PDB file of C-alpha atoms in Angstrom:
ATOM      1  CA  MET P 148      -0.394 -19.982 -21.609  1.00  0.00           C
ATOM      2  CA  ALA P 149      -0.657 -18.324 -18.202  1.00  0.00           C
ATOM      3  CA  THR P 150       2.481 -17.205 -16.419  1.00  0.00           C
ATOM      4  CA  ILE P 151       2.754 -17.976 -12.737  1.00  0.00           C
ATOM      5  CA  VAL P 152       4.491 -15.265 -10.777  1.00  0.00           C
ATOM      6  CA  HIS P 153       5.648 -15.928  -7.237  1.00  0.00           C
ATOM      7  CA  LEU P 154       4.925 -13.002  -4.942  1.00  0.00           C
ATOM      8  CA  ASN P 155       7.266 -12.430  -2.015  1.00  0.00           C
ATOM      9  CA  THR P 156       4.477 -11.525   0.409  1.00  0.00           C
ATOM     10  CA  GLU P 157       6.878 -10.356   3.124  1.00  0.00           C
ATOM     11  CA  GLN P 158       8.595  -7.929   0.770  1.00  0.00           C
ATOM     12  CA  ALA P 159       5.256  -6.855  -0.673  1.00  0.00           C
ATOM     13  CA  ARG P 160       3.807  -6.136   2.767  1.00  0.00           C
ATOM     14  CA  PHE P 161       6.846  -4.446   4.319  1.00  0.00           C
ATOM     15  CA  ASN P 162       8.270  -2.623   1.283  1.00  0.00           C
ATOM     16  CA  PRO P 163       5.334  -2.304  -1.115  1.00  0.00           C
ATOM     17  CA  GLU P 164       7.022   0.271  -3.313  1.00  0.00           C
ATOM     18  CA  SER P 165       9.696  -2.278  -4.233  1.00  0.00           C
ATOM     19  CA  VAL P 166       7.071  -4.748  -5.474  1.00  0.00           C
ATOM     20  CA  PHE P 167       4.139  -2.732  -6.790  1.00  0.00           C
ATOM     21  CA  ALA P 168       4.233   0.047  -9.384  1.00  0.00           C
ATOM     22  CA  ARG P 169       0.860   1.490  -8.365  1.00  0.00           C
ATOM     23  CA  PRO P 170      -1.527   1.176  -5.427  1.00  0.00           C
ATOM     24  CA  GLU P 171      -4.070  -0.341  -7.819  1.00  0.00           C
ATOM     25  CA  ASP P 172      -1.662  -3.250  -8.304  1.00  0.00           C
ATOM     26  CA  VAL P 173      -1.978  -4.050  -4.588  1.00  0.00           C
ATOM     27  CA  VAL P 174      -5.776  -4.073  -4.901  1.00  0.00           C
ATOM     28  CA  ALA P 175      -5.582  -6.435  -7.883  1.00  0.00           C
ATOM     29  CA  GLU P 176      -2.982  -8.781  -6.355  1.00  0.00           C
ATOM     30  CA  PRO P 177      -4.505 -12.264  -5.941  1.00  0.00           C
ATOM     31  CA  GLY P 178      -1.657 -13.426  -3.677  1.00  0.00           C
ATOM     32  CA  LEU P 179      -2.727 -11.166  -0.787  1.00  0.00           C
ATOM     33  CA  THR P 180      -5.812 -11.405   1.377  1.00  0.00           C
ATOM     34  CA  LEU P 181      -8.085  -8.396   1.740  1.00  0.00           C
ATOM     35  CA  GLY P 182      -6.583  -7.675   5.149  1.00  0.00           C
ATOM     36  CA  GLN P 183      -3.032  -7.967   3.819  1.00  0.00           C
ATOM     37  CA  LYS P 184      -3.882  -5.559   1.005  1.00  0.00           C
ATOM     38  CA  ILE P 185      -5.210  -3.014   3.498  1.00  0.00           C
ATOM     39  CA  ALA P 186      -2.155  -3.415   5.749  1.00  0.00           C
ATOM     40  CA  THR P 187       0.167  -3.112   2.743  1.00  0.00           C
ATOM     41  CA  LEU P 188      -1.473   0.072   1.524  1.00  0.00           C
ATOM     42  CA  LYS P 189      -1.424   1.559   5.030  1.00  0.00           C
ATOM     43  CA  ARG P 190       2.297   0.792   5.282  1.00  0.00           C
ATOM     44  CA  TRP P 191       2.890   2.387   1.882  1.00  0.00           C
ATOM     45  CA  ALA P 192       0.894   5.460   2.929  1.00  0.00           C
ATOM     46  CA  ARG P 193       3.007   5.823   6.098  1.00  0.00           C
ATOM     47  CA  ASP P 194       6.208   5.625   4.051  1.00  0.00           C
ATOM     48  CA  VAL P 195       4.999   8.321   1.662  1.00  0.00           C
ATOM     49  CA  GLN P 196       3.750  10.511   4.520  1.00  0.00           C
ATOM     50  CA  GLU P 197       7.190  10.275   6.154  1.00  0.00           C
ATOM     51  CA  ARG P 198       8.855  11.439   2.937  1.00  0.00           C
ATOM     52  CA  LEU P 199       6.407  14.322   2.633  1.00  0.00           C
ATOM     53  CA  LYS P 200       6.943  15.239   6.281  1.00  0.00           C
ATOM     54  CA  SER P 201      10.734  15.211   5.936  1.00  0.00           C
ATOM     55  CA  GLY P 202      10.430  17.528   2.953  1.00  0.00           C
ATOM     56  CA  SER P 203       8.351  19.985   4.950  1.00  0.00           C
ATOM     57  CA  GLU P 204      11.046  19.918   7.643  1.00  0.00           C
ATOM     58  CA  GLY P 205      13.688  21.019   5.162  1.00  0.00           C
ATOM     59  CA  MET P 206      15.268  17.627   4.477  1.00  0.00           C
ATOM     60  CA  PRO P 207      16.156  16.899   0.837  1.00  0.00           C
ATOM     61  CA  THR P 208      13.424  14.998  -0.984  1.00  0.00           C
ATOM     62  CA  ASN P 209      14.933  14.825  -4.478  1.00  0.00           C
ATOM     63  CA  ARG P 210      11.910  16.819  -5.673  1.00  0.00           C
ATOM     64  CA  LEU P 211       9.482  14.011  -4.898  1.00  0.00           C
ATOM     65  CA  ALA P 212       6.888  16.120  -3.057  1.00  0.00           C
ATOM     66  CA  THR P 213       4.472  16.503  -5.980  1.00  0.00           C
ATOM     67  CA  PRO P 214       4.663  12.864  -7.164  1.00  0.00           C
ATOM     68  CA  ASP P 215       4.444  11.672  -3.553  1.00  0.00           C
ATOM     69  CA  ALA P 216       1.356  13.796  -2.934  1.00  0.00           C
ATOM     70  CA  ALA P 217      -0.290  12.245  -6.000  1.00  0.00           C
ATOM     71  CA  LEU P 218       0.846   8.772  -4.898  1.00  0.00           C
ATOM     72  CA  LEU P 219      -0.638   9.320  -1.445  1.00  0.00           C
ATOM     73  CA  GLN P 220      -3.969  10.278  -3.034  1.00  0.00           C
ATOM     74  CA  ALA P 221      -3.884   7.094  -5.140  1.00  0.00           C
ATOM     75  CA  ILE P 222      -3.104   5.001  -2.044  1.00  0.00           C
ATOM     76  CA  MET P 223      -6.005   6.559  -0.145  1.00  0.00           C
ATOM     77  CA  ALA P 224      -8.340   5.900  -3.098  1.00  0.00           C
ATOM     78  CA  ALA P 225      -7.199   2.261  -3.171  1.00  0.00           C
ATOM     79  CA  LEU P 226      -7.809   1.969   0.580  1.00  0.00           C
ATOM     80  CA  ASP P 227     -11.287   3.434   0.105  1.00  0.00           C
ATOM     81  CA  SER P 228     -12.085   0.874  -2.583  1.00  0.00           C
ATOM     82  CA  LEU P 229     -10.920  -1.968  -0.322  1.00  0.00           C
ATOM     83  CA  ALA P 230     -12.940  -0.594   2.598  1.00  0.00           C
ATOM     84  CA  ARG P 231     -16.032  -0.613   0.369  1.00  0.00           C
ATOM     85  CA  ALA P 232     -15.268  -4.214  -0.657  1.00  0.00           C
ATOM     86  CA  GLU P 233     -14.779  -5.176   2.986  1.00  0.00           C
ATOM     87  CA  THR P 234     -18.099  -3.577   3.948  1.00  0.00           C
ATOM     88  CA  ALA P 235     -19.859  -5.280   1.047  1.00  0.00           C
ATOM     89  CA  ALA P 236     -18.415  -8.600   2.233  1.00  0.00           C
ATOM     90  CA  GLY P 237     -20.053  -8.035   5.610  1.00  0.00           C
ATOM     91  CA  THR P 238     -16.924  -7.293   7.620  1.00  0.00           C
ATOM     92  CA  ALA P 239     -16.512  -3.940   9.309  1.00  0.00           C
ATOM     93  CA  PRO P 240     -13.280  -2.227   8.186  1.00  0.00           C
ATOM     94  CA  GLY P 241     -10.376  -3.401  10.313  1.00  0.00           C
ATOM     95  CA  GLU P 242     -12.111  -6.510  11.682  1.00  0.00           C
ATOM     96  CA  LYS P 243     -10.794  -9.994  11.144  1.00  0.00           C
ATOM     97  CA  SER P 244     -10.285 -10.153   7.414  1.00  0.00           C
ATOM     98  CA  GLY P 245      -6.908 -11.788   7.293  1.00  0.00           C
ATOM     99  CA  THR P 246      -4.840  -8.787   8.373  1.00  0.00           C
ATOM    100  CA  GLY P 247      -2.349 -11.072  10.032  1.00  0.00           C
ATOM    101  CA  GLY P 248      -1.205  -8.415  12.473  1.00  0.00           C
ATOM    102  CA  ALA P 249       0.621  -5.158  11.967  1.00  0.00           C
ATOM    103  CA  ALA P 250       2.266  -4.246   8.699  1.00  0.00           C
TER     104      ALA P 250
END
């Protein structure tokens, strides 16, 4: 029997790390459009970049720099895979694909 899971799309889009364990989970999420997935991953990437930046400025990072660097690479790989899917679907990356505005 299949389990139906309700996705809080607002929370997923604006705080992806609280909903998804890995960037690949965003890519596989059927409750988000292609554009929402791209916006979500971009938001997640910005959050991680901010943590990495604060660490380079001497702010405490709780030793997350190495895991965050790996996470950022995984996010970028997920974005690349979605960009390829978007191109294959005939939509130029960033064009109307259900982005629904800014993340």
